PDB file of C-alpha atoms in Angstrom:
ATOM      1  CA  MET A   2      -1.454 -18.914   4.879  1.00 93.00           C
ATOM      2  CA  TYR A   3       1.423 -20.930   2.843  1.00 94.00           C
ATOM      3  CA  SER A   4      -0.065 -18.868  -0.501  1.00 93.00           C
ATOM      4  CA  LYS A   5       1.201 -15.388   0.933  1.00 90.00           C
ATOM      5  CA  CYS A   6       4.384 -17.008   2.406  1.00 87.00           C
ATOM      6  CA  GLY A   7       5.658 -17.980  -1.189  1.00 89.00           C
ATOM      7  CA  ASP A   8       4.925 -21.695  -0.823  1.00 91.00           C
ATOM      8  CA  VAL A   9       2.320 -21.773  -2.562  1.00 94.00           C
ATOM      9  CA  ASP A  10       2.994 -25.442  -3.684  1.00 94.00           C
ATOM     10  CA  THR A  11       2.827 -26.704  -0.013  1.00 96.00           C
ATOM     11  CA  ALA A  12      -0.148 -24.781   0.270  1.00 97.00           C
ATOM     12  CA  ARG A  13      -1.710 -27.095  -2.757  1.00 97.00           C
ATOM     13  CA  ASN A  14      -0.540 -30.066  -0.355  1.00 97.00           C
ATOM     14  CA  VAL A  15      -2.738 -28.976   2.239  1.00 97.00           C
ATOM     15  CA  PHE A  16      -5.790 -28.528   0.113  1.00 97.00           C
ATOM     16  CA  ASP A  17      -5.414 -31.892  -1.259  1.00 97.00           C
ATOM     17  CA  SER A  18      -4.842 -33.603   2.363  1.00 97.00           C
ATOM     18  CA  MET A  19      -8.430 -32.088   3.326  1.00 96.00           C
ATOM     19  CA  PRO A  20     -11.291 -34.704   3.555  1.00 95.00           C
ATOM     20  CA  LYS A  21     -13.426 -31.864   2.741  1.00 94.00           C
ATOM     21  CA  ARG A  22     -13.150 -28.654   0.995  1.00 94.00           C
ATOM     22  CA  ASN A  23     -16.097 -26.242   0.781  1.00 94.00           C
ATOM     23  CA  GLU A  24     -16.097 -22.424  -1.771  1.00 92.00           C
ATOM     24  CA  VAL A  25     -13.391 -20.718   0.546  1.00 94.00           C
ATOM     25  CA  SER A  26     -11.147 -24.079   0.264  1.00 95.00           C
ATOM     26  CA  TRP A  27     -11.498 -24.315  -3.600  1.00 96.00           C
ATOM     27  CA  THR A  28     -11.422 -20.007  -3.713  1.00 95.00           C
ATOM     28  CA  SER A  29      -8.092 -20.002  -1.439  1.00 96.00           C
ATOM     29  CA  MET A  30      -6.340 -22.017  -3.642  1.00 97.00           C
ATOM     30  CA  MET A  31      -7.043 -20.308  -6.843  1.00 96.00           C
ATOM     31  CA  SER A  32      -6.472 -17.483  -5.235  1.00 95.00           C
ATOM     32  CA  GLY A  33      -2.866 -18.599  -4.360  1.00 95.00           C
ATOM     33  CA  TYR A  34      -2.386 -20.187  -8.095  1.00 95.00           C
ATOM     34  CA  GLY A  35      -3.320 -16.188  -9.032  1.00 93.00           C
ATOM     35  CA  MET A  36      -1.079 -14.250  -7.319  1.00 91.00           C
ATOM     36  CA  HIS A  37       2.124 -16.677  -7.907  1.00 92.00           C
ATOM     37  CA  GLY A  38       1.113 -16.132 -11.704  1.00 89.00           C
ATOM     38  CA  ARG A  39       0.032 -19.556 -12.257  1.00 92.00           C
ATOM     39  CA  GLY A  40      -3.073 -18.536 -14.284  1.00 92.00           C
ATOM     40  CA  LYS A  41      -3.144 -22.676 -15.811  1.00 94.00           C
ATOM     41  CA  GLU A  42      -3.276 -24.358 -12.604  1.00 96.00           C
ATOM     42  CA  ALA A  43      -6.157 -21.799 -11.218  1.00 96.00           C
ATOM     43  CA  LEU A  44      -8.080 -22.686 -13.974  1.00 96.00           C
ATOM     44  CA  ASP A  45      -7.926 -26.165 -13.238  1.00 96.00           C
ATOM     45  CA  ILE A  46      -9.122 -25.832  -9.632  1.00 97.00           C
ATOM     46  CA  PHE A  47     -11.587 -23.793 -11.141  1.00 96.00           C
ATOM     47  CA  ASP A  48     -12.232 -26.952 -13.559  1.00 95.00           C
ATOM     48  CA  LYS A  49     -12.604 -28.955 -10.727  1.00 96.00           C
ATOM     49  CA  MET A  50     -14.517 -27.290  -8.367  1.00 95.00           C
ATOM     50  CA  GLN A  51     -17.224 -27.433 -10.831  1.00 94.00           C
ATOM     51  CA  LYS A  52     -16.731 -31.139 -11.338  1.00 95.00           C
ATOM     52  CA  ALA A  53     -16.866 -31.745  -7.376  1.00 94.00           C
ATOM     53  CA  GLY A  54     -20.504 -30.136  -7.563  1.00 94.00           C
ATOM     54  CA  PHE A  55     -19.719 -26.377  -6.169  1.00 93.00           C
ATOM     55  CA  VAL A  56     -21.322 -23.470  -8.186  1.00 92.00           C
ATOM     56  CA  PRO A  57     -19.182 -20.698  -8.836  1.00 92.00           C
ATOM     57  CA  ASP A  58     -19.697 -17.126  -7.527  1.00 93.00           C
ATOM     58  CA  ASP A  59     -18.782 -13.971  -8.016  1.00 94.00           C
ATOM     59  CA  ILE A  60     -15.803 -14.093  -5.687  1.00 95.00           C
ATOM     60  CA  SER A  61     -14.835 -17.363  -7.640  1.00 95.00           C
ATOM     61  CA  PHE A  62     -15.000 -15.338 -10.811  1.00 96.00           C
ATOM     62  CA  LEU A  63     -12.910 -12.445  -9.698  1.00 95.00           C
ATOM     63  CA  VAL A  64     -10.203 -14.273  -8.512  1.00 95.00           C
ATOM     64  CA  LEU A  65     -10.403 -16.157 -11.566  1.00 95.00           C
ATOM     65  CA  LEU A  66     -10.267 -12.957 -13.295  1.00 95.00           C
ATOM     66  CA  TYR A  67      -7.065 -11.868 -10.717  1.00 92.00           C
ATOM     67  CA  ALA A  68      -5.311 -15.012 -12.068  1.00 93.00           C
ATOM     68  CA  CYS A  69      -5.739 -14.966 -15.567  1.00 93.00           C
ATOM     69  CA  SER A  70      -4.693 -11.242 -15.263  1.00 89.00           C
ATOM     70  CA  HIS A  71      -1.341 -12.025 -13.750  1.00 86.00           C
ATOM     71  CA  SER A  72      -0.824 -15.154 -16.084  1.00 88.00           C
ATOM     72  CA  GLY A  73      -1.301 -13.177 -19.229  1.00 87.00           C
ATOM     73  CA  MET A  74      -3.917 -15.095 -20.420  1.00 92.00           C
ATOM     74  CA  VAL A  75      -5.904 -12.516 -21.722  1.00 93.00           C
ATOM     75  CA  ASP A  76      -8.385 -14.685 -24.340  1.00 94.00           C
ATOM     76  CA  GLN A  77      -9.136 -16.931 -21.540  1.00 95.00           C
ATOM     77  CA  GLY A  78     -10.098 -14.348 -19.033  1.00 95.00           C
ATOM     78  CA  LEU A  79     -12.096 -12.482 -21.020  1.00 95.00           C
ATOM     79  CA  ASN A  80     -13.923 -15.661 -22.186  1.00 96.00           C
ATOM     80  CA  TYR A  81     -14.381 -16.484 -18.343  1.00 96.00           C
ATOM     81  CA  PHE A  82     -15.956 -12.958 -17.910  1.00 95.00           C
ATOM     82  CA  ASP A  83     -18.617 -13.549 -21.003  1.00 94.00           C
ATOM     83  CA  ILE A  84     -19.564 -16.944 -19.611  1.00 94.00           C
ATOM     84  CA  MET A  85     -19.716 -15.900 -15.746  1.00 94.00           C
ATOM     85  CA  ARG A  86     -22.690 -13.367 -17.073  1.00 89.00           C
ATOM     86  CA  ARG A  87     -23.979 -15.225 -19.909  1.00 92.00           C
ATOM     87  CA  ASP A  88     -23.750 -18.845 -17.890  1.00 92.00           C
ATOM     88  CA  TYR A  89     -24.085 -17.985 -14.378  1.00 92.00           C
ATOM     89  CA  ASP A  90     -26.271 -14.622 -14.377  1.00 91.00           C
ATOM     90  CA  VAL A  91     -23.435 -13.151 -11.844  1.00 93.00           C
ATOM     91  CA  VAL A  92     -23.381  -9.701 -12.427  1.00 93.00           C
ATOM     92  CA  ALA A  93     -20.392  -8.325 -13.225  1.00 93.00           C
ATOM     93  CA  SER A  94     -19.388  -5.654 -10.057  1.00 92.00           C
ATOM     94  CA  ALA A  95     -16.886  -2.820 -10.697  1.00 89.00           C
ATOM     95  CA  GLU A  96     -14.437  -5.224  -9.551  1.00 91.00           C
ATOM     96  CA  HIS A  97     -14.859  -7.621 -12.173  1.00 93.00           C
ATOM     97  CA  TYR A  98     -14.406  -4.630 -14.735  1.00 93.00           C
ATOM     98  CA  ALA A  99     -11.115  -3.324 -13.063  1.00 90.00           C
ATOM     99  CA  CYS A 100     -10.090  -7.192 -13.422  1.00 91.00           C
ATOM    100  CA  VAL A 101     -10.927  -7.286 -16.768  1.00 93.00           C
ATOM    101  CA  ILE A 102      -9.471  -3.549 -17.589  1.00 91.00           C
ATOM    102  CA  ASP A 103      -6.063  -4.511 -15.787  1.00 89.00           C
ATOM    103  CA  LEU A 104      -6.072  -7.775 -17.927  1.00 90.00           C
ATOM    104  CA  LEU A 105      -6.435  -5.882 -21.033  1.00 92.00           C
ATOM    105  CA  ALA A 106      -4.166  -2.911 -20.051  1.00 86.00           C
ATOM    106  CA  ARG A 107      -1.438  -4.976 -18.760  1.00 83.00           C
ATOM    107  CA  CYS A 108      -0.914  -6.867 -22.066  1.00 85.00           C
ATOM    108  CA  GLY A 109      -0.609  -3.429 -24.032  1.00 85.00           C
ATOM    109  CA  ARG A 110      -4.578  -3.200 -25.575  1.00 90.00           C
ATOM    110  CA  LEU A 111      -5.133   0.113 -23.979  1.00 89.00           C
ATOM    111  CA  ASP A 112      -7.554   0.708 -26.916  1.00 89.00           C
ATOM    112  CA  LYS A 113      -9.557  -2.074 -25.858  1.00 92.00           C
ATOM    113  CA  ALA A 114      -9.330  -1.283 -22.621  1.00 91.00           C
ATOM    114  CA  TRP A 115     -10.734   2.411 -22.981  1.00 91.00           C
ATOM    115  CA  LYS A 116     -13.521   0.816 -24.556  1.00 92.00           C
ATOM    116  CA  THR A 117     -14.698  -1.339 -21.770  1.00 93.00           C
ATOM    117  CA  ILE A 118     -14.179   1.868 -19.829  1.00 93.00           C
ATOM    118  CA  GLN A 119     -16.793   3.295 -21.759  1.00 92.00           C
ATOM    119  CA  GLU A 120     -19.044   0.586 -21.801  1.00 91.00           C
ATOM    120  CA  MET A 121     -19.600   0.010 -17.937  1.00 92.00           C
ATOM    121  CA  PRO A 122     -22.861   0.229 -16.737  1.00 92.00           C
ATOM    122  CA  MET A 123     -20.896   2.132 -13.600  1.00 92.00           C
ATOM    123  CA  GLU A 124     -18.928   4.667 -13.215  1.00 90.00           C
ATOM    124  CA  PRO A 125     -15.824   3.795 -13.174  1.00 90.00           C
ATOM    125  CA  SER A 126     -13.955   3.585  -9.891  1.00 88.00           C
ATOM    126  CA  ALA A 127     -10.258   4.487  -8.523  1.00 89.00           C
ATOM    127  CA  VAL A 128      -9.009   1.022  -8.689  1.00 87.00           C
ATOM    128  CA  ILE A 129      -9.886   1.358 -12.319  1.00 88.00           C
ATOM    129  CA  TRP A 130      -8.446   4.178 -13.136  1.00 90.00           C
ATOM    130  CA  VAL A 131      -5.203   3.590 -11.489  1.00 87.00           C
ATOM    131  CA  ALA A 132      -4.978  -0.461 -13.256  1.00 85.00           C
ATOM    132  CA  LEU A 133      -4.954   2.164 -16.600  1.00 88.00           C
ATOM    133  CA  LEU A 134      -2.421   4.224 -15.003  1.00 87.00           C
ATOM    134  CA  SER A 135       0.177   1.700 -13.954  1.00 84.00           C
ATOM    135  CA  ALA A 136      -0.055   0.233 -17.658  1.00 83.00           C
ATOM    136  CA  CYS A 137       0.789   3.832 -18.652  1.00 85.00           C
ATOM    137  CA  ARG A 138       3.703   3.368 -17.456  1.00 80.00           C
ATOM    138  CA  VAL A 139       4.640  -0.192 -18.571  1.00 78.00           C
ATOM    139  CA  HIS A 140       3.494   1.108 -22.264  1.00 82.00           C
ATOM    140  CA  SER A 141       4.932   4.776 -22.507  1.00 83.00           C
ATOM    141  CA  ASN A 142       1.353   6.572 -23.046  1.00 88.00           C
ATOM    142  CA  VAL A 143       1.254   9.520 -21.402  1.00 90.00           C
ATOM    143  CA  GLU A 144      -1.978  11.408 -22.709  1.00 90.00           C
ATOM    144  CA  LEU A 145      -3.986   8.432 -21.280  1.00 90.00           C
ATOM    145  CA  ALA A 146      -2.100   8.808 -18.216  1.00 90.00           C
ATOM    146  CA  GLU A 147      -2.585  12.438 -17.466  1.00 91.00           C
ATOM    147  CA  TYR A 148      -6.178  11.594 -18.069  1.00 92.00           C
ATOM    148  CA  ALA A 149      -6.723   8.721 -15.851  1.00 90.00           C
ATOM    149  CA  LEU A 150      -4.752  11.205 -12.908  1.00 89.00           C
ATOM    150  CA  ASN A 151      -6.899  13.687 -13.601  1.00 90.00           C
ATOM    151  CA  LYS A 152     -10.279  11.409 -13.190  1.00 90.00           C
ATOM    152  CA  LEU A 153      -8.225   9.880  -9.376  1.00 88.00           C
ATOM    153  CA  VAL A 154      -7.944  13.655  -8.962  1.00 85.00           C
ATOM    154  CA  ASN A 155     -11.498  14.773  -9.633  1.00 87.00           C
ATOM    155  CA  MET A 156     -12.632  11.857  -7.265  1.00 85.00           C
ATOM    156  CA  LYS A 157     -10.477  12.522  -4.536  1.00 81.00           C
ATOM    157  CA  ALA A 158      -8.444   9.437  -5.193  1.00 78.00           C
ATOM    158  CA  GLU A 159      -5.290  10.553  -5.671  1.00 74.00           C
ATOM    159  CA  ASN A 160      -2.218   9.141  -3.853  1.00 80.00           C
ATOM    160  CA  ASP A 161       1.538   8.999  -3.710  1.00 82.00           C
ATOM    161  CA  GLY A 162       1.340   5.964  -5.628  1.00 82.00           C
ATOM    162  CA  SER A 163      -1.022   7.875  -8.422  1.00 86.00           C
ATOM    163  CA  TYR A 164       1.330  11.033  -8.516  1.00 86.00           C
ATOM    164  CA  THR A 165       4.875   8.208  -8.567  1.00 84.00           C
ATOM    165  CA  LEU A 166       3.541   6.654 -11.606  1.00 84.00           C
ATOM    166  CA  ILE A 167       2.770   9.801 -13.888  1.00 88.00           C
ATOM    167  CA  SER A 168       6.431  11.342 -12.554  1.00 86.00           C
ATOM    168  CA  ASN A 169       7.630   7.600 -13.357  1.00 83.00           C
ATOM    169  CA  ILE A 170       6.045   8.161 -17.219  1.00 87.00           C
ATOM    170  CA  TYR A 171       7.121  11.723 -17.141  1.00 89.00           C
ATOM    171  CA  ALA A 172      10.229  11.162 -16.358  1.00 83.00           C
ATOM    172  CA  ASN A 173      11.034   7.848 -18.708  1.00 81.00           C
ATOM    173  CA  ALA A 174       9.990  10.838 -21.770  1.00 84.00           C
ATOM    174  CA  ARG A 175      12.476  12.833 -20.493  1.00 84.00           C
ATOM    175  CA  ARG A 176       9.756  15.673 -19.363  1.00 89.00           C
ATOM    176  CA  TRP A 177      11.703  16.944 -16.461  1.00 87.00           C
ATOM    177  CA  LYS A 178       9.866  20.031 -16.155  1.00 90.00           C
ATOM    178  CA  ASP A 179       6.649  17.775 -15.700  1.00 91.00           C
ATOM    179  CA  VAL A 180       8.450  15.942 -13.229  1.00 88.00           C
ATOM    180  CA  ALA A 181       9.408  19.263 -11.023  1.00 89.00           C
ATOM    181  CA  ARG A 182       5.608  20.133 -11.418  1.00 90.00           C
ATOM    182  CA  ILE A 183       4.204  17.075 -10.448  1.00 89.00           C
ATOM    183  CA  ARG A 184       6.551  16.709  -7.252  1.00 88.00           C
ATOM    184  CA  GLN A 185       5.804  20.468  -6.062  1.00 89.00           C
ATOM    185  CA  LEU A 186       2.063  19.159  -6.660  1.00 86.00           C
ATOM    186  CA  MET A 187       2.694  16.577  -4.437  1.00 86.00           C
ATOM    187  CA  LYS A 188       4.269  19.088  -1.469  1.00 86.00           C
ATOM    188  CA  LYS A 189       1.370  21.536  -2.554  1.00 84.00           C
ATOM    189  CA  SER A 190      -0.840  18.994  -1.176  1.00 82.00           C
ATOM    190  CA  GLY A 191       1.071  17.553   1.484  1.00 84.00           C
ATOM    191  CA  ILE A 192       1.477  14.129  -0.105  1.00 83.00           C
ATOM    192  CA  LYS A 193       4.924  12.411   0.419  1.00 83.00           C
ATOM    193  CA  LYS A 194       6.268   9.318  -1.215  1.00 81.00           C
ATOM    194  CA  ARG A 195       6.590   6.538  -0.078  1.00 81.00           C
ATOM    195  CA  PRO A 196      10.400   5.239   0.250  1.00 84.00           C
ATOM    196  CA  GLY A 197      10.725   1.546  -1.139  1.00 85.00           C
ATOM    197  CA  CYS A 198      11.733  -1.084   1.352  1.00 93.00           C
ATOM    198  CA  SER A 199      12.507  -4.356   1.315  1.00 95.00           C
ATOM    199  CA  TRP A 200      12.624  -6.948   4.026  1.00 95.00           C
ATOM    200  CA  VAL A 201      14.389 -10.367   3.706  1.00 94.00           C
ATOM    201  CA  GLN A 202      14.997 -13.259   6.471  1.00 83.00           C
ATOM    202  CA  GLY A 203      18.637 -14.619   6.735  1.00 74.00           C
ATOM    203  CA  LYS A 204      20.312 -16.719   9.227  1.00 73.00           C
ATOM    204  CA  LYS A 205      20.902 -14.044  11.445  1.00 72.00           C
ATOM    205  CA  GLY A 206      17.087 -13.007  11.536  1.00 78.00           C
ATOM    206  CA  THR A 207      15.171 -10.341   9.625  1.00 88.00           C
ATOM    207  CA  ALA A 208      16.999  -7.388   7.764  1.00 94.00           C
ATOM    208  CA  SER A 209      15.256  -4.021   6.097  1.00 95.00           C
ATOM    209  CA  PHE A 210      16.938  -1.610   3.567  1.00 95.00           C
ATOM    210  CA  PHE A 211      15.555   1.501   1.942  1.00 93.00           C
ATOM    211  CA  VAL A 212      17.316   2.675  -1.285  1.00 88.00           C
ATOM    212  CA  GLY A 213      21.406   3.364  -0.588  1.00 90.00           C
ATOM    213  CA  ASP A 214      20.752   2.131   2.449  1.00 90.00           C
ATOM    214  CA  ARG A 215      24.485   2.044   4.181  1.00 93.00           C
ATOM    215  CA  SER A 216      23.125   1.351   7.869  1.00 93.00           C
ATOM    216  CA  HIS A 217      23.320  -2.189   8.308  1.00 92.00           C
ATOM    217  CA  PRO A 218      26.479  -3.665   9.726  1.00 92.00           C
ATOM    218  CA  LEU A 219      27.271  -6.147   6.840  1.00 92.00           C
ATOM    219  CA  SER A 220      27.094  -3.271   4.567  1.00 94.00           C
ATOM    220  CA  PRO A 221      30.573  -3.140   2.606  1.00 95.00           C
ATOM    221  CA  GLU A 222      30.438  -6.730   2.676  1.00 96.00           C
ATOM    222  CA  ILE A 223      26.686  -6.167   0.625  1.00 95.00           C
ATOM    223  CA  TYR A 224      27.308  -3.585  -1.441  1.00 95.00           C
ATOM    224  CA  SER A 225      30.620  -5.505  -2.274  1.00 96.00           C
ATOM    225  CA  LEU A 226      28.619  -8.675  -3.656  1.00 96.00           C
ATOM    226  CA  LEU A 227      26.399  -6.551  -5.250  1.00 94.00           C
ATOM    227  CA  GLU A 228      29.637  -4.859  -7.415  1.00 94.00           C
ATOM    228  CA  ARG A 229      30.517  -8.465  -8.338  1.00 95.00           C
ATOM    229  CA  LEU A 230      27.630  -9.353  -9.535  1.00 95.00           C
ATOM    230  CA  ILE A 231      26.612  -6.838 -11.511  1.00 94.00           C
ATOM    231  CA  GLY A 232      29.814  -7.458 -12.791  1.00 94.00           C
ATOM    232  CA  ARG A 233      29.135 -11.243 -13.804  1.00 95.00           C
ATOM    233  CA  ILE A 234      25.829 -10.556 -15.068  1.00 95.00           C
ATOM    234  CA  LYS A 235      26.471  -7.630 -17.787  1.00 94.00           C
ATOM    235  CA  VAL A 236      29.441 -10.252 -19.567  1.00 95.00           C
ATOM    236  CA  MET A 237      26.171 -12.676 -19.772  1.00 95.00           C
ATOM    237  CA  GLY A 238      24.215  -9.722 -21.612  1.00 93.00           C
ATOM    238  CA  TYR A 239      22.321  -7.750 -18.775  1.00 93.00           C
ATOM    239  CA  VAL A 240      22.403  -4.134 -19.513  1.00 89.00           C
ATOM    240  CA  PRO A 241      21.072  -1.928 -16.766  1.00 83.00           C
ATOM    241  CA  GLU A 242      17.596   0.059 -17.432  1.00 74.00           C
ATOM    242  CA  THR A 243      18.043   2.959 -16.460  1.00 62.00           C
ATOM    243  CA  ASN A 244      15.119   4.459 -17.608  1.00 56.00           C
ATOM    244  CA  PHE A 245      14.286   3.514 -13.822  1.00 51.00           C
ATOM    245  CA  ALA A 246      16.643   5.452 -12.491  1.00 49.00           C
ATOM    246  CA  LEU A 247      14.215   8.459 -12.474  1.00 51.00           C
ATOM    247  CA  HIS A 248      16.610  11.629 -12.334  1.00 46.00           C
ATOM    248  CA  ASP A 249      17.377  14.083 -14.611  1.00 43.00           C
ATOM    249  CA  VAL A 250      21.960  12.636 -14.043  1.00 39.00           C
ATOM    250  CA  ASP A 251      23.776  10.777 -16.481  1.00 40.00           C
ATOM    251  CA  ASP A 252      23.783   7.411 -17.394  1.00 45.00           C
ATOM    252  CA  GLU A 253      26.651   6.794 -14.953  1.00 42.00           C
ATOM    253  CA  GLU A 254      25.269   8.257 -11.965  1.00 40.00           C
ATOM    254  CA  LYS A 255      22.251   6.539 -12.432  1.00 46.00           C
ATOM    255  CA  ASN A 256      23.699   3.460 -13.095  1.00 47.00           C
ATOM    256  CA  ASN A 257      24.680   3.610  -9.524  1.00 53.00           C
ATOM    257  CA  LEU A 258      21.607   4.887  -8.460  1.00 66.00           C
ATOM    258  CA  LEU A 259      20.028   1.542  -9.749  1.00 68.00           C
ATOM    259  CA  SER A 260      22.689  -0.580  -7.848  1.00 74.00           C
ATOM    260  CA  GLU A 261      21.325   0.912  -4.372  1.00 86.00           C
ATOM    261  CA  HIS A 262      17.964  -0.383  -4.611  1.00 90.00           C
ATOM    262  CA  SER A 263      16.334  -1.437  -1.921  1.00 93.00           C
ATOM    263  CA  GLU A 264      15.721  -4.814  -3.753  1.00 94.00           C
ATOM    264  CA  LYS A 265      19.138  -5.497  -4.445  1.00 95.00           C
ATOM    265  CA  LEU A 266      20.613  -4.761  -1.116  1.00 95.00           C
ATOM    266  CA  ALA A 267      18.204  -7.131   0.192  1.00 96.00           C
ATOM    267  CA  LEU A 268      19.119 -10.009  -2.444  1.00 96.00           C
ATOM    268  CA  ALA A 269      22.904  -9.315  -1.537  1.00 95.00           C
ATOM    269  CA  TYR A 270      22.316  -9.863   2.498  1.00 95.00           C
ATOM    270  CA  GLY A 271      20.464 -12.987   1.594  1.00 95.00           C
ATOM    271  CA  LEU A 272      23.157 -14.664  -0.006  1.00 94.00           C
ATOM    272  CA  LEU A 273      25.414 -13.288   2.383  1.00 93.00           C
ATOM    273  CA  THR A 274      23.335 -15.161   5.127  1.00 92.00           C
ATOM    274  CA  THR A 275      21.367 -17.927   3.797  1.00 91.00           C
ATOM    275  CA  SER A 276      22.662 -21.256   3.477  1.00 89.00           C
ATOM    276  CA  PRO A 277      23.016 -22.670  -0.086  1.00 86.00           C
ATOM    277  CA  GLY A 278      20.193 -24.396  -2.119  1.00 89.00           C
ATOM    278  CA  CYS A 279      17.638 -22.523   0.513  1.00 91.00           C
ATOM    279  CA  PRO A 280      15.369 -20.154  -1.114  1.00 93.00           C
ATOM    280  CA  ILE A 281      15.857 -16.386  -0.202  1.00 94.00           C
ATOM    281  CA  ARG A 282      12.351 -14.457   0.221  1.00 94.00           C
ATOM    282  CA  ILE A 283      11.890 -11.098  -0.378  1.00 95.00           C
ATOM    283  CA  THR A 284       9.161  -8.804   0.557  1.00 95.00           C
ATOM    284  CA  LYS A 285       8.939  -5.174  -1.084  1.00 94.00           C
ATOM    285  CA  ASN A 286       6.452  -2.777  -0.017  1.00 91.00           C
ATOM    286  CA  LEU A 287       6.231  -1.268  -3.599  1.00 88.00           C
ATOM    287  CA  ARG A 288       6.241  -2.360  -7.096  1.00 85.00           C
ATOM    288  CA  VAL A 289       9.746  -4.329  -7.752  1.00 87.00           C
ATOM    289  CA  CYS A 290      11.714  -2.061  -9.570  1.00 83.00           C
ATOM    290  CA  GLY A 291      11.988  -3.210 -13.524  1.00 84.00           C
ATOM    291  CA  ASP A 292      15.468  -3.229 -13.685  1.00 88.00           C
ATOM    292  CA  CYS A 293      16.078  -5.325 -10.101  1.00 92.00           C
ATOM    293  CA  HIS A 294      13.415  -7.713 -12.217  1.00 92.00           C
ATOM    294  CA  SER A 295      15.936  -7.547 -15.082  1.00 92.00           C
ATOM    295  CA  ALA A 296      18.676  -7.852 -13.223  1.00 94.00           C
ATOM    296  CA  PHE A 297      17.348 -11.035 -10.482  1.00 96.00           C
ATOM    297  CA  THR A 298      16.406 -12.906 -13.930  1.00 96.00           C
ATOM    298  CA  TYR A 299      19.923 -12.952 -14.617  1.00 96.00           C
ATOM    299  CA  ILE A 300      21.675 -13.272 -10.535  1.00 97.00           C
ATOM    300  CA  SER A 301      19.455 -16.575 -10.672  1.00 96.00           C
ATOM    301  CA  LYS A 302      21.332 -18.310 -13.450  1.00 95.00           C
ATOM    302  CA  ILE A 303      24.402 -17.863 -11.091  1.00 95.00           C
ATOM    303  CA  VAL A 304      23.249 -18.510  -7.463  1.00 95.00           C
ATOM    304  CA  ASP A 305      22.355 -21.702  -5.789  1.00 92.00           C
ATOM    305  CA  HIS A 306      19.280 -20.169  -4.442  1.00 94.00           C
ATOM    306  CA  GLU A 307      15.841 -19.545  -5.361  1.00 95.00           C
ATOM    307  CA  ILE A 308      14.749 -16.109  -5.491  1.00 96.00           C
ATOM    308  CA  ILE A 309      11.000 -15.036  -4.029  1.00 95.00           C
ATOM    309  CA  VAL A 310      10.282 -11.705  -4.066  1.00 95.00           C
ATOM    310  CA  ARG A 311       6.775 -10.881  -2.982  1.00 93.00           C
ATOM    311  CA  ASP A 312       5.923  -6.959  -3.677  1.00 90.00           C
ATOM    312  CA  SER A 313       3.176  -4.637  -4.003  1.00 85.00           C
ATOM    313  CA  SER A 314       0.801  -7.267  -6.072  1.00 82.00           C
ATOM    314  CA  ARG A 315       2.298 -10.319  -6.424  1.00 88.00           C
ATOM    315  CA  PHE A 316       5.264 -13.003  -5.963  1.00 93.00           C
ATOM    316  CA  HIS A 317       8.061 -13.441  -8.760  1.00 94.00           C
ATOM    317  CA  HIS A 318      10.433 -16.765  -8.407  1.00 94.00           C
ATOM    318  CA  PHE A 319      13.130 -16.253  -9.911  1.00 95.00           C
ATOM    319  CA  LYS A 320      15.176 -19.421 -10.839  1.00 94.00           C
ATOM    320  CA  ASN A 321      17.112 -20.761 -13.865  1.00 94.00           C
ATOM    321  CA  GLY A 322      17.163 -17.332 -15.539  1.00 94.00           C
ATOM    322  CA  SER A 323      13.240 -16.979 -15.689  1.00 92.00           C
ATOM    323  CA  CYS A 324      10.798 -15.174 -13.949  1.00 91.00           C
ATOM    324  CA  SER A 325       7.360 -16.667 -12.859  1.00 88.00           C
ATOM    325  CA  CYS A 326       5.488 -13.861 -14.021  1.00 85.00           C
ATOM    326  CA  GLY A 327       6.403 -14.362 -17.826  1.00 78.00           C
ATOM    327  CA  GLY A 328       6.561 -10.551 -18.232  1.00 73.00           C
ATOM    328  CA  TYR A 329       3.288  -9.800 -17.123  1.00 69.00           C
ATOM    329  CA  TRP A 330       3.438  -8.085 -13.706  1.00 67.00           C
TER     330      TRP A 330
END
């Protein structure tokens, strides 16, 4: 519970105070560290679990591989994948392979990820193609992204997220005709893109925001604060990443679109309504935007708050100009 609420340190305090632990306790603690990008602590728990006499099973290794993937610990993750099969006789499932593909793809080793997919003893699952497609977005590999999407379509496993990823890849490459083609395909298939939405807890309760949202009573103050914050961080070196404003418009308009993303609006509301020094906790239903990630990193240098963002896959802790993800997200 504490881990999923963004407070993994309290989760560890509860774990340390337990008079007796079982496999679920150890695995839950590893999982908590994994979703917060604290891979070294997850590996430490794994070692202590074995010293306590517990033999890791397939779930333990799955959680461990996940932690390595979200912490950029590529060599360690590949080593544990080999140890799992060689020393513990744990048969790798499609889920284990998905973690390895994700591990390799996140760090840009797409050739190795592709080779691993080809060598799998089972048919690649939809999760694996989604992991590859997501990595292609980060590393701008259009050809491989198209192949992954075709696989998902053939499996009838495509969804709004898959189409959005390929659309984003085309937009980043300024292939606007392909962007329009994907949008038309989604419309024809009856697939609607989920709008990005962010929630934040403040003194006056929980508030939710969509992109460009101006329905909140504090909207004038929210947009005014955002304008001042973005002005300050631009002086510090922040440059809006206009490739995340995925529209065929000029750069000035893209900057305006970026400033209206739901997580930025949620952050401004949190800053307006949260006591100094208290963490600001934001939840987003989709993956956090790359430009918002950059902006939050800068903003964390100038505000007296830790900014905790939970997106669709993990937690990001912004504090003193850095993020806990270390760039692996």
